[in-house]
Coordinates of C-alpha atoms in Angstrom, one line a residue:
Chain A
X19 CA 185.2 10.8 -92.4
X20 CA 184.2 7.1 -92.3
X21 CA 186.5 4.7 -90.5
X22 CA 186.0 2.3 -93.4
X23 CA 187.3 4.6 -96.1
X24 CA 190.7 5.2 -97.9
X25 CA 190.5 8.8 -96.6
X26 CA 190.6 7.6 -93.1
X27 CA 193.5 5.2 -93.8
X28 CA 195.6 8.2 -95.1
X29 CA 194.4 10.4 -92.3
X30 CA 195.2 7.8 -89.6
X31 CA 198.7 7.1 -90.9
X32 CA 199.5 10.8 -91.3
X33 CA 198.1 11.9 -87.9
X34 CA 199.6 8.9 -86.0
X35 CA 203.1 9.5 -87.5
X36 CA 203.0 13.2 -86.6
X37 CA 201.7 12.4 -83.2
X38 CA 204.8 10.3 -82.3
X39 CA 207.1 12.7 -84.1
X40 CA 206.0 15.8 -82.2
X41 CA 207.1 16.7 -78.7
X42 CA 204.4 16.1 -76.1
X43 CA 203.5 19.8 -75.6
X44 CA 202.3 20.1 -79.2
X45 CA 200.3 16.9 -79.4
X46 CA 197.0 18.2 -78.0
X47 CA 197.0 20.8 -80.8
X48 CA 197.7 18.2 -83.5
X49 CA 194.9 16.0 -82.1
X50 CA 192.5 19.0 -81.9
X51 CA 193.2 20.1 -85.5
X52 CA 193.0 16.5 -86.7
X53 CA 189.6 16.0 -85.0
X54 CA 188.3 19.2 -86.6
X55 CA 189.3 17.9 -90.0
X56 CA 187.8 14.5 -89.3
X57 CA 184.5 16.2 -88.3
X58 CA 184.5 18.7 -91.2
X59 CA 184.6 15.9 -93.8
X60 CA 180.8 15.4 -93.1
X61 CA 179.5 18.9 -93.2
X62 CA 182.1 21.7 -92.4
X63 CA 179.7 24.4 -91.2
X64 CA 178.3 22.1 -88.4
X65 CA 181.6 22.6 -86.6
X66 CA 180.0 25.8 -85.4
X67 CA 177.5 23.8 -83.4
X68 CA 180.3 22.0 -81.6
X69 CA 182.1 25.3 -81.0
X70 CA 178.9 26.8 -79.5
X71 CA 178.4 24.0 -76.9
X72 CA 182.1 23.7 -76.2
X73 CA 182.4 27.4 -75.3
X74 CA 179.3 27.3 -73.1
X75 CA 180.3 24.1 -71.3
X76 CA 183.9 25.2 -70.8
X77 CA 182.7 28.4 -69.0
X78 CA 179.9 26.6 -67.2
X79 CA 182.4 24.1 -65.8
X80 CA 184.7 26.9 -64.4
X81 CA 181.7 28.9 -63.1
X82 CA 180.2 25.8 -61.4
X83 CA 183.5 25.1 -59.6
X84 CA 184.1 28.7 -58.5
X85 CA 180.6 29.7 -57.6
X86 CA 180.1 30.3 -53.9
X87 CA 176.4 29.6 -53.5
X88 CA 174.6 26.4 -54.3
X89 CA 172.1 28.4 -56.3
X90 CA 174.7 29.8 -58.6
X91 CA 176.3 26.4 -59.1
X92 CA 172.9 25.0 -60.1
X93 CA 172.2 27.9 -62.5
X94 CA 175.4 27.3 -64.4
X95 CA 174.7 23.6 -64.6
X96 CA 171.2 24.3 -65.9
X97 CA 172.7 26.7 -68.5
X98 CA 174.9 24.0 -69.8
X99 CA 172.1 21.4 -69.9
X100 CA 169.8 23.8 -71.7
X101 CA 172.5 24.6 -74.3
X102 CA 173.2 20.9 -75.0
X103 CA 169.6 19.7 -74.9
X104 CA 168.6 22.8 -76.8
X105 CA 170.9 22.0 -79.7
X106 CA 169.6 18.5 -79.7
X107 CA 166.0 19.7 -79.6
X108 CA 166.5 22.0 -82.6
X109 CA 168.6 19.8 -84.8
X110 CA 167.2 16.4 -84.0
X111 CA 163.7 16.8 -82.5
X112 CA 162.2 19.9 -84.0
X113 CA 160.5 18.3 -86.9
X114 CA 159.4 15.3 -84.9
X115 CA 157.7 17.5 -82.3
X116 CA 156.1 19.5 -85.2
X117 CA 154.9 16.2 -86.7
X118 CA 153.2 15.4 -83.4
X119 CA 151.7 18.8 -83.2
X120 CA 150.3 18.4 -86.7
X121 CA 148.8 15.0 -85.7
X122 CA 147.2 16.6 -82.7
X123 CA 145.8 19.5 -84.7
X124 CA 144.4 17.2 -87.4
X125 CA 142.7 15.2 -84.6
X126 CA 140.8 18.3 -83.6
X127 CA 140.2 19.6 -87.1
X128 CA 142.8 22.4 -87.2
X129 CA 145.7 23.1 -89.5
X130 CA 149.3 23.3 -88.2
X131 CA 151.0 26.3 -89.7
X132 CA 154.4 25.9 -87.9
X133 CA 157.0 25.5 -90.7
X134 CA 159.3 22.5 -90.9
X135 CA 163.1 22.9 -90.8
X136 CA 165.0 21.7 -93.7
X137 CA 168.2 20.5 -92.0
X138 CA 170.4 17.4 -92.1
X139 CA 171.1 15.9 -88.6
X140 CA 174.6 16.8 -87.6
X141 CA 176.6 13.6 -87.3
X142 CA 177.2 12.2 -83.8
X143 CA 175.2 15.0 -82.2
X144 CA 173.6 12.8 -79.6
X145 CA 177.0 11.3 -78.7
X146 CA 179.1 14.5 -78.1
X147 CA 176.3 16.4 -76.4
X148 CA 175.9 13.6 -74.0
X149 CA 179.7 13.5 -73.4
X150 CA 179.7 17.2 -72.8
X151 CA 176.8 17.0 -70.3
X152 CA 178.7 14.3 -68.5
X153 CA 181.5 16.8 -67.9
X154 CA 179.4 19.6 -66.4
X155 CA 177.4 17.2 -64.3
X156 CA 180.5 15.6 -62.9
X157 CA 182.0 19.0 -62.1
X158 CA 178.7 19.9 -60.4
X159 CA 178.8 16.7 -58.4
X160 CA 182.4 17.4 -57.4
X161 CA 183.8 14.3 -59.0
X162 CA 185.8 16.3 -61.6
X163 CA 187.9 19.4 -61.5
X164 CA 186.9 22.0 -64.1
X165 CA 189.4 22.0 -67.0
X166 CA 191.1 25.4 -67.4
X167 CA 192.9 24.6 -70.6
X168 CA 190.4 25.5 -73.4
X169 CA 192.2 23.4 -76.0
X170 CA 192.3 20.3 -73.8
X171 CA 188.6 20.7 -72.9
X172 CA 187.8 21.1 -76.6
X173 CA 189.7 17.9 -77.3
X174 CA 187.8 16.1 -74.6
X175 CA 184.6 16.7 -76.6
X176 CA 186.2 16.4 -80.1
X177 CA 188.8 13.6 -79.8
X178 CA 188.3 12.0 -83.2
X179 CA 188.3 8.3 -82.3
X180 CA 185.1 8.7 -80.3
X181 CA 183.7 11.9 -81.6
X182 CA 180.9 10.7 -83.8
X183 CA 179.7 7.4 -82.3
X184 CA 181.3 7.0 -78.9
X185 CA 182.1 5.4 -76.6
X186 CA 180.5 8.3 -74.7
X187 CA 183.4 9.0 -72.3
X188 CA 183.4 10.4 -68.8
X189 CA 185.7 13.3 -67.9
X190 CA 187.3 11.3 -65.0
X191 CA 188.5 8.7 -67.5
X192 CA 189.4 11.0 -70.3
X193 CA 190.6 14.5 -69.4
X194 CA 193.8 13.4 -67.5
X195 CA 194.9 11.3 -70.4
X196 CA 195.4 14.3 -72.6
X197 CA 198.0 15.6 -70.1
X198 CA 199.8 12.3 -70.0
X199 CA 202.8 11.6 -72.2
X200 CA 202.5 8.4 -74.1
X201 CA 205.6 6.9 -75.7
X202 CA 205.8 4.4 -78.6
X203 CA 205.2 0.9 -77.3
X204 CA 205.5 -1.8 -80.0
X205 CA 203.1 -4.3 -78.2
X206 CA 200.5 -1.6 -77.5
X207 CA 200.6 -0.2 -81.0
X208 CA 200.2 -3.7 -82.5
X209 CA 197.4 -4.5 -80.1
X210 CA 195.6 -1.3 -81.2
X211 CA 196.1 -2.1 -84.9
X212 CA 194.8 -5.6 -84.4
X213 CA 191.7 -4.2 -82.7
X214 CA 191.2 -1.8 -85.6
X215 CA 191.6 -4.7 -88.1
X216 CA 189.1 -6.8 -86.3
X217 CA 186.6 -3.9 -86.2
X218 CA 187.0 -3.3 -89.9
X219 CA 186.5 -7.0 -90.5
X220 CA 183.3 -7.0 -88.6
X221 CA 182.1 -3.9 -90.5
X222 CA 183.1 -4.7 -94.1
X223 CA 182.8 -8.5 -94.1
X224 CA 179.8 -9.1 -91.7
X225 CA 177.7 -6.0 -91.2
X226 CA 177.8 -4.7 -94.8
X227 CA 177.2 -8.2 -96.3
X228 CA 174.3 -9.0 -94.0
X229 CA 172.8 -5.5 -94.6
X230 CA 172.1 -6.4 -98.2
X231 CA 169.8 -9.3 -97.1
X232 CA 168.3 -7.3 -94.3
X233 CA 167.5 -4.3 -96.6
X234 CA 165.8 -6.6 -99.1
X235 CA 163.7 -8.2 -96.4
X236 CA 162.6 -4.9 -94.9
X237 CA 161.9 -3.3 -98.3
X238 CA 159.2 -5.9 -98.8
X239 CA 160.1 -6.4 -102.5
X240 CA 159.6 -10.1 -102.0
X241 CA 156.8 -10.0 -99.5
X242 CA 157.1 -11.2 -96.0
X243 CA 156.9 -14.8 -94.8
X244 CA 158.0 -16.8 -91.8
X245 CA 161.5 -18.0 -92.9
X246 CA 162.3 -14.7 -94.8
X247 CA 161.4 -12.6 -91.7
X248 CA 163.4 -14.9 -89.4
X249 CA 166.4 -14.7 -91.7
X250 CA 166.1 -10.9 -92.0
X251 CA 165.7 -10.2 -88.3
X252 CA 168.4 -12.8 -87.4
X253 CA 170.8 -11.1 -89.8
X254 CA 169.9 -7.7 -88.5
X255 CA 170.9 -8.7 -85.0
X256 CA 174.4 -9.5 -86.2
X257 CA 174.5 -6.6 -88.6
X258 CA 173.8 -4.0 -85.9
X259 CA 176.1 -5.8 -83.5
X260 CA 179.0 -6.0 -85.9
X261 CA 178.4 -2.5 -87.3
X262 CA 178.4 -0.8 -83.9
X263 CA 180.9 -3.0 -82.0
X264 CA 183.1 -2.9 -85.1
X265 CA 183.0 0.9 -84.9
X266 CA 183.8 0.8 -81.2
X267 CA 186.7 -1.5 -81.8
X268 CA 188.2 0.8 -84.4
X269 CA 187.7 3.7 -82.0
X270 CA 189.3 1.9 -79.1
X271 CA 192.1 0.6 -81.3
X272 CA 193.0 3.9 -82.9
X273 CA 193.1 5.6 -79.5
X274 CA 195.1 2.7 -78.1
X275 CA 197.8 3.1 -80.8
X276 CA 198.4 6.6 -79.5
X277 CA 198.3 5.4 -75.8
X278 CA 194.8 6.3 -74.9
X279 CA 192.4 4.0 -73.1
X280 CA 188.8 4.4 -74.0
X281 CA 186.1 2.6 -72.0
X282 CA 184.8 -0.8 -73.2
X283 CA 181.5 -0.5 -75.0
X284 CA 180.5 -4.1 -75.6
X285 CA 180.9 -7.3 -73.6
X286 CA 179.5 -10.2 -75.7
X287 CA 175.9 -9.0 -75.5
X288 CA 174.3 -12.0 -77.1
X289 CA 175.5 -14.2 -74.2
X290 CA 173.2 -12.2 -71.8
X291 CA 170.8 -14.4 -69.9
X292 CA 168.4 -11.6 -69.1
X293 CA 167.6 -8.2 -70.7
X294 CA 169.0 -6.5 -67.6
X295 CA 172.2 -8.4 -68.2
X296 CA 172.1 -7.5 -71.9
X297 CA 172.1 -3.8 -71.0
X298 CA 175.2 -4.3 -69.0
X299 CA 176.9 -5.7 -72.1
X300 CA 175.5 -3.6 -75.0
X301 CA 176.6 0.0 -75.6
X302 CA 177.8 0.1 -72.0
X303 CA 178.9 3.8 -72.3
X304 CA 175.3 4.9 -73.0
X305 CA 173.6 2.6 -70.5
X306 CA 175.9 3.7 -67.7
X307 CA 175.3 7.3 -68.7
X308 CA 171.6 6.9 -68.5
X309 CA 171.9 4.9 -65.2
X310 CA 174.1 7.6 -63.6
X311 CA 172.4 10.8 -64.7
X312 CA 168.8 9.8 -65.3
X313 CA 167.7 6.5 -63.9
X314 CA 169.4 6.8 -60.5
X315 CA 168.3 10.3 -59.7
X316 CA 164.7 9.4 -60.6
X317 CA 164.6 6.3 -58.5
X318 CA 166.3 8.0 -55.5
X319 CA 163.7 10.7 -55.7
X320 CA 160.8 8.4 -55.9
X321 CA 162.1 5.7 -53.6
X322 CA 159.1 6.0 -51.3
X323 CA 157.1 4.2 -54.0
X324 CA 159.1 1.0 -53.3
X325 CA 159.4 -1.4 -56.2
X326 CA 157.3 0.8 -58.4
X327 CA 160.0 3.5 -58.3
X328 CA 162.3 1.1 -60.1
X329 CA 159.6 0.3 -62.7
X330 CA 158.8 4.0 -63.2
X331 CA 162.5 4.8 -63.5
X332 CA 163.1 2.0 -66.0
X333 CA 160.2 2.9 -68.3
X334 CA 161.0 6.6 -68.3
X335 CA 164.7 6.0 -68.9
X336 CA 164.1 3.6 -71.7
X337 CA 161.5 5.9 -73.2
X338 CA 164.2 8.6 -73.3
X339 CA 166.7 6.1 -74.6
X340 CA 164.4 5.2 -77.5
X341 CA 164.1 8.9 -78.2
X342 CA 167.9 9.3 -78.0
X343 CA 168.3 6.7 -80.7
X344 CA 165.9 8.4 -83.1
X345 CA 163.2 11.0 -83.3
X346 CA 160.3 8.7 -84.0
X347 CA 157.7 6.7 -82.2
X348 CA 158.9 3.3 -83.4
X349 CA 162.2 4.0 -81.6
X350 CA 160.3 5.0 -78.5
X351 CA 158.3 1.8 -78.6
X352 CA 161.6 -0.2 -79.0
X353 CA 162.9 1.5 -75.8
X354 CA 159.7 1.2 -73.8
X355 CA 159.5 -2.6 -74.6
X356 CA 163.0 -2.9 -73.2
X357 CA 161.9 -1.0 -70.1
X358 CA 158.9 -3.2 -69.6
X359 CA 161.0 -6.4 -70.1
X360 CA 163.5 -5.2 -67.4
X361 CA 160.6 -4.3 -65.1
X362 CA 159.2 -7.8 -65.5
X363 CA 162.6 -9.3 -64.7
X364 CA 162.9 -7.1 -61.7
X365 CA 159.4 -7.8 -60.3
X366 CA 159.6 -11.6 -60.9
X367 CA 163.3 -12.2 -59.9
X368 CA 162.7 -14.3 -56.8
X369 CA 160.0 -16.4 -58.5
X370 CA 162.1 -17.0 -61.6
X371 CA 165.1 -17.9 -59.5
X372 CA 163.1 -20.5 -57.6
X373 CA 161.4 -22.0 -60.7
X374 CA 164.5 -22.0 -62.9
X375 CA 166.6 -23.7 -60.3
X376 CA 164.7 -26.8 -60.8
X377 CA 166.1 -27.1 -64.3
X378 CA 169.7 -28.3 -65.0
X379 CA 172.1 -25.3 -65.2
X380 CA 173.0 -25.8 -68.9
X381 CA 169.4 -26.0 -70.0
X382 CA 168.5 -23.0 -67.9
X383 CA 171.4 -21.0 -69.4
X384 CA 170.6 -22.1 -73.0
X385 CA 166.9 -21.3 -72.7
X386 CA 167.6 -17.9 -71.1
X387 CA 170.0 -16.9 -73.8
X388 CA 167.7 -18.0 -76.5
X389 CA 164.8 -16.2 -75.0
X390 CA 166.7 -13.0 -74.7
X391 CA 168.0 -13.3 -78.3
X392 CA 164.5 -13.8 -79.6
X393 CA 163.2 -10.8 -77.7
X394 CA 166.0 -8.6 -79.0
X395 CA 165.3 -9.6 -82.6
X396 CA 161.6 -9.0 -82.2
X397 CA 161.9 -5.5 -80.7
X398 CA 164.6 -4.6 -83.2
X399 CA 161.8 -4.8 -85.8
X400 CA 160.6 -1.5 -84.5
X401 CA 164.1 -0.1 -84.5
X402 CA 164.9 -1.1 -88.1
X403 CA 161.6 -0.7 -89.8
X404 CA 161.2 2.8 -91.2
X405 CA 157.6 3.1 -89.9
X406 CA 154.9 1.3 -87.8
X407 CA 153.4 0.2 -91.1
X408 CA 156.5 -1.7 -92.1
X409 CA 157.0 -3.0 -88.6
X410 CA 153.5 -4.5 -88.5
X411 CA 153.8 -5.9 -92.0
X412 CA 157.0 -7.7 -90.9
X413 CA 155.4 -9.0 -87.7
X414 CA 152.4 -10.2 -89.7
X415 CA 154.8 -11.9 -92.0
X416 CA 156.0 -14.1 -89.2
X417 CA 152.7 -15.9 -89.4
X418 CA 152.6 -16.2 -93.2
X419 CA 153.7 -19.8 -93.8
X420 CA 154.2 -19.4 -97.6
X421 CA 157.0 -21.4 -99.0
X422 CA 160.1 -19.2 -98.8
X423 CA 162.2 -21.5 -101.1
X424 CA 159.7 -21.1 -103.9
X425 CA 160.5 -17.4 -103.9
X426 CA 164.3 -17.6 -103.9
X427 CA 164.6 -18.1 -107.7
X428 CA 163.0 -14.6 -108.1
X429 CA 165.8 -13.0 -106.0
X430 CA 168.4 -10.9 -107.9
X431 CA 171.8 -12.7 -108.4
X432 CA 173.4 -10.3 -105.9
X433 CA 170.9 -11.0 -103.3
X434 CA 171.2 -14.8 -103.7
X435 CA 174.9 -14.4 -103.4
X436 CA 174.7 -12.3 -100.3
X437 CA 172.2 -14.7 -98.7
X438 CA 174.6 -17.7 -99.0
X439 CA 177.7 -15.7 -98.2
X440 CA 175.9 -14.1 -95.3
X441 CA 175.7 -17.5 -93.6
X442 CA 179.3 -18.3 -94.5
X443 CA 180.8 -15.1 -93.0
X444 CA 178.5 -15.2 -90.0
X445 CA 179.9 -18.7 -89.2
X446 CA 183.4 -17.3 -89.6
X447 CA 182.6 -14.5 -87.2
X448 CA 181.1 -16.7 -84.5
X449 CA 184.2 -19.0 -84.7
X450 CA 186.7 -16.2 -84.6
X451 CA 185.0 -14.4 -81.8
X452 CA 185.2 -17.6 -79.8
X453 CA 188.8 -18.2 -80.7
X454 CA 190.0 -14.7 -79.7
X455 CA 188.7 -15.4 -76.2
X456 CA 190.2 -18.9 -76.1
X457 CA 193.4 -18.9 -74.0
X458 CA 194.9 -22.0 -75.6
X459 CA 194.4 -20.5 -79.0
X460 CA 196.0 -17.3 -77.9
X461 CA 199.0 -19.2 -76.5
X462 CA 199.3 -21.1 -79.7
X463 CA 199.4 -17.8 -81.7
X464 CA 202.0 -16.4 -79.4
X465 CA 204.2 -19.4 -79.7
X466 CA 204.1 -20.0 -83.4
X467 CA 204.9 -17.1 -85.7
X468 CA 203.8 -19.2 -88.7
X469 CA 200.6 -20.2 -87.0
X470 CA 199.9 -16.5 -86.3
X471 CA 200.5 -15.3 -89.8
X472 CA 198.6 -18.3 -91.3
X473 CA 195.5 -17.1 -89.3
X474 CA 196.0 -13.5 -90.3
X475 CA 196.4 -14.5 -94.0
X476 CA 193.3 -16.6 -93.8
X477 CA 191.3 -13.7 -92.4
X478 CA 192.7 -11.4 -95.0
X479 CA 191.6 -13.8 -97.7
X480 CA 188.1 -13.9 -96.2
X481 CA 188.1 -10.1 -96.1
X482 CA 189.1 -9.8 -99.7
X483 CA 186.8 -12.5 -101.1
X484 CA 183.7 -11.9 -99.0
X485 CA 184.0 -8.2 -97.9
X486 CA 181.4 -5.8 -99.3
X487 CA 183.3 -3.0 -101.1
X488 CA 180.8 -1.6 -103.5
X489 CA 180.8 1.8 -101.7
X490 CA 181.7 2.4 -98.2
X491 CA 178.6 2.1 -96.1
X492 CA 177.9 4.5 -93.3
X493 CA 177.7 3.2 -89.8
X494 CA 174.1 2.7 -88.4
X495 CA 174.8 4.6 -85.2
X496 CA 176.0 7.7 -87.1
X497 CA 172.4 8.8 -87.6
X498 CA 171.8 9.1 -83.8
Chain B
X153 CA 175.7 2.6 -32.2
X154 CA 179.0 1.1 -32.9
X155 CA 180.3 0.8 -36.5
X156 CA 180.5 -3.0 -36.1
X157 CA 176.9 -3.2 -35.0
X158 CA 175.8 -1.1 -37.9
X159 CA 177.7 -3.3 -40.3
X160 CA 176.1 -6.4 -38.8
X161 CA 172.6 -5.0 -39.2
X162 CA 173.5 -3.9 -42.8
X163 CA 174.6 -7.4 -43.5
X164 CA 171.2 -8.7 -42.4
X165 CA 169.4 -6.2 -44.6
X166 CA 171.5 -7.1 -47.6
X167 CA 170.8 -10.8 -47.1
X168 CA 167.1 -10.2 -46.9
X169 CA 166.7 -7.7 -49.8
X170 CA 169.1 -9.5 -52.2
X171 CA 167.8 -12.9 -51.2
X172 CA 171.3 -14.4 -50.7
X173 CA 172.3 -15.8 -47.3
X174 CA 176.0 -16.1 -48.2
X175 CA 176.7 -12.3 -48.2
X176 CA 179.4 -11.3 -45.8
X177 CA 179.9 -7.5 -45.8
X178 CA 183.1 -5.7 -44.9
X179 CA 183.9 -1.9 -45.1
X180 CA 185.5 -2.3 -48.5
X181 CA 182.7 -4.4 -50.1
X182 CA 181.4 -2.8 -53.3
X183 CA 178.6 -3.6 -55.7
X184 CA 181.2 -5.4 -57.9
X185 CA 181.7 -8.0 -55.2
X186 CA 178.0 -9.1 -54.9
X187 CA 176.3 -10.4 -58.0
X188 CA 172.8 -9.5 -57.0
X189 CA 173.7 -5.9 -56.0
X190 CA 173.0 -3.9 -59.1
X191 CA 171.5 -0.5 -59.8
X192 CA 168.0 -2.0 -59.7
X193 CA 168.4 -3.4 -56.2
X194 CA 170.6 -0.7 -54.9
X195 CA 167.6 1.6 -54.2
X196 CA 165.7 -1.3 -52.5
X197 CA 168.7 -1.5 -50.2
X198 CA 168.6 2.2 -49.5
X199 CA 164.9 2.1 -48.7
X200 CA 165.3 -0.9 -46.4
X201 CA 168.2 0.8 -44.6
X202 CA 166.3 4.0 -44.1
X203 CA 163.3 2.1 -42.8
X204 CA 165.3 -0.1 -40.4
X205 CA 167.3 2.8 -38.9
X206 CA 164.4 5.3 -39.2
X207 CA 166.6 7.8 -41.0
X208 CA 166.4 9.6 -44.4
X209 CA 169.4 10.3 -46.7
X210 CA 169.7 13.1 -49.2
X211 CA 170.2 12.2 -52.9
X212 CA 173.8 13.5 -52.9
X213 CA 174.6 11.4 -49.8
X214 CA 173.3 8.3 -51.6
X215 CA 175.3 9.1 -54.7
X216 CA 178.5 9.7 -52.9
X217 CA 178.9 6.2 -51.4
X218 CA 181.7 4.2 -52.9
X219 CA 181.5 1.1 -50.7
X220 CA 179.7 -0.4 -47.7
X221 CA 182.0 1.5 -45.3
X222 CA 180.7 4.8 -46.7
X223 CA 177.1 3.5 -46.2
X224 CA 177.8 2.5 -42.6
X225 CA 179.5 5.9 -41.9
X226 CA 176.5 7.7 -43.3
X227 CA 174.1 5.7 -41.1
X228 CA 176.4 6.4 -38.0
X229 CA 176.4 10.1 -38.6
X230 CA 172.7 10.2 -39.2
X231 CA 172.0 8.3 -36.0
X232 CA 174.3 10.6 -34.0
X233 CA 172.7 13.8 -35.4

């Protein structure tokens, strides 16, 4: 079920009302059934995959905790990891691996006879398998008690707000919340609803509008030239940010309405002054996952290599992170470029600190932010383009100085409209995002009821006039 | 070696590795309190501590530390062993 659909609106009202009406002891069951319904809107039979990993991880957790010998503990952890990574490998990476085998075979003049699988990727697979692995790893490390209640454990994996696109939660933050009794709290409920509305605004008004222009640029229908590529990549940065952080806002908001606190997934990433800083602000639940369970163990293990252990850890981690995002080499390149950028920042930190301190602070900050933003846009070309061919065409387009404005008349009316409106809504977004953080503005909203509703009414009008409603667009991160 | 001596030496290591002379460590200092102390530099600190005290930690020891006090305790028990 998409958050930006009428189905979800009905679902949300129905489930939330029942949630508050039911006594606490029945709520876990309601949420579990609701989460199953939510998931089965996509492809009902895939719920069996979830069932499979849930059963294995549930038993693995208990076995890890009760096992006497370290060897047995490790065996059950490995069993859980194999089950989760195995499911990922079959459903997400099988065809990709087969592609590479075919490529290798062709190189040596052989034919590859391994058949391809005809399957659609289960939605949110990479998210809930990672969340499930976090559980067994934390039980193994002794930071989390094994959950004995099968229903509650299932809910930990399936909780509908964060099931299909995160935040990827940790058991320490999540499991105990299902046992707690949350009562109706007007301010909290309103806060949650506001967050949901803001998320929906980001998705429908900004992301889906910008996507029309971004798609047109990447499709190459109008060729590639400097200004056109700059607009397309610039819009894509805000499209993906609003798409994904909008999703997270709706997730956090709908959980908050019921009393649950999910972890923050975004912290104004485009204000980052380094790529390292960016990864502390973008998809935080994934970057901390990789940091805790992959990067840190690698670096601890290889620490005799000194600084190169960090570089090695970064490149491997971002290689895997690229692969996590999509089964394809362009995603891997996207990841590795991030790993290289962070390694560069790490190795040159002292030197950069000395050099940059000669500049005035404001100039240093502005330049750093700009440089990070340009880097992000550039590497996202690999992320967004459907192949290396397209990616290189787009990159070549940066140096094609043809007159962009001579082409605009050839654009379809819908594209021209979205191009202009895209800048209008983006300006609105940037202003509103600043205003929400401004304390004076918040105080003003709290003092004046009229002022508050005037702002809401204005946003609602922007939503109605400029939102993209043609057909509910899926979220970008659903494919991962 | 006394806990306070260990803390003092840790402080010098932190200043050197993180290139910040203003660092003052206490038992309850965590990575959140020091801007330069992130996951990239954490391991540099561990390596420097191991070299300085001529000890070797296990991976699970390193991952169990919650603050500087835990680090100092780990050093102390390694030196005593």
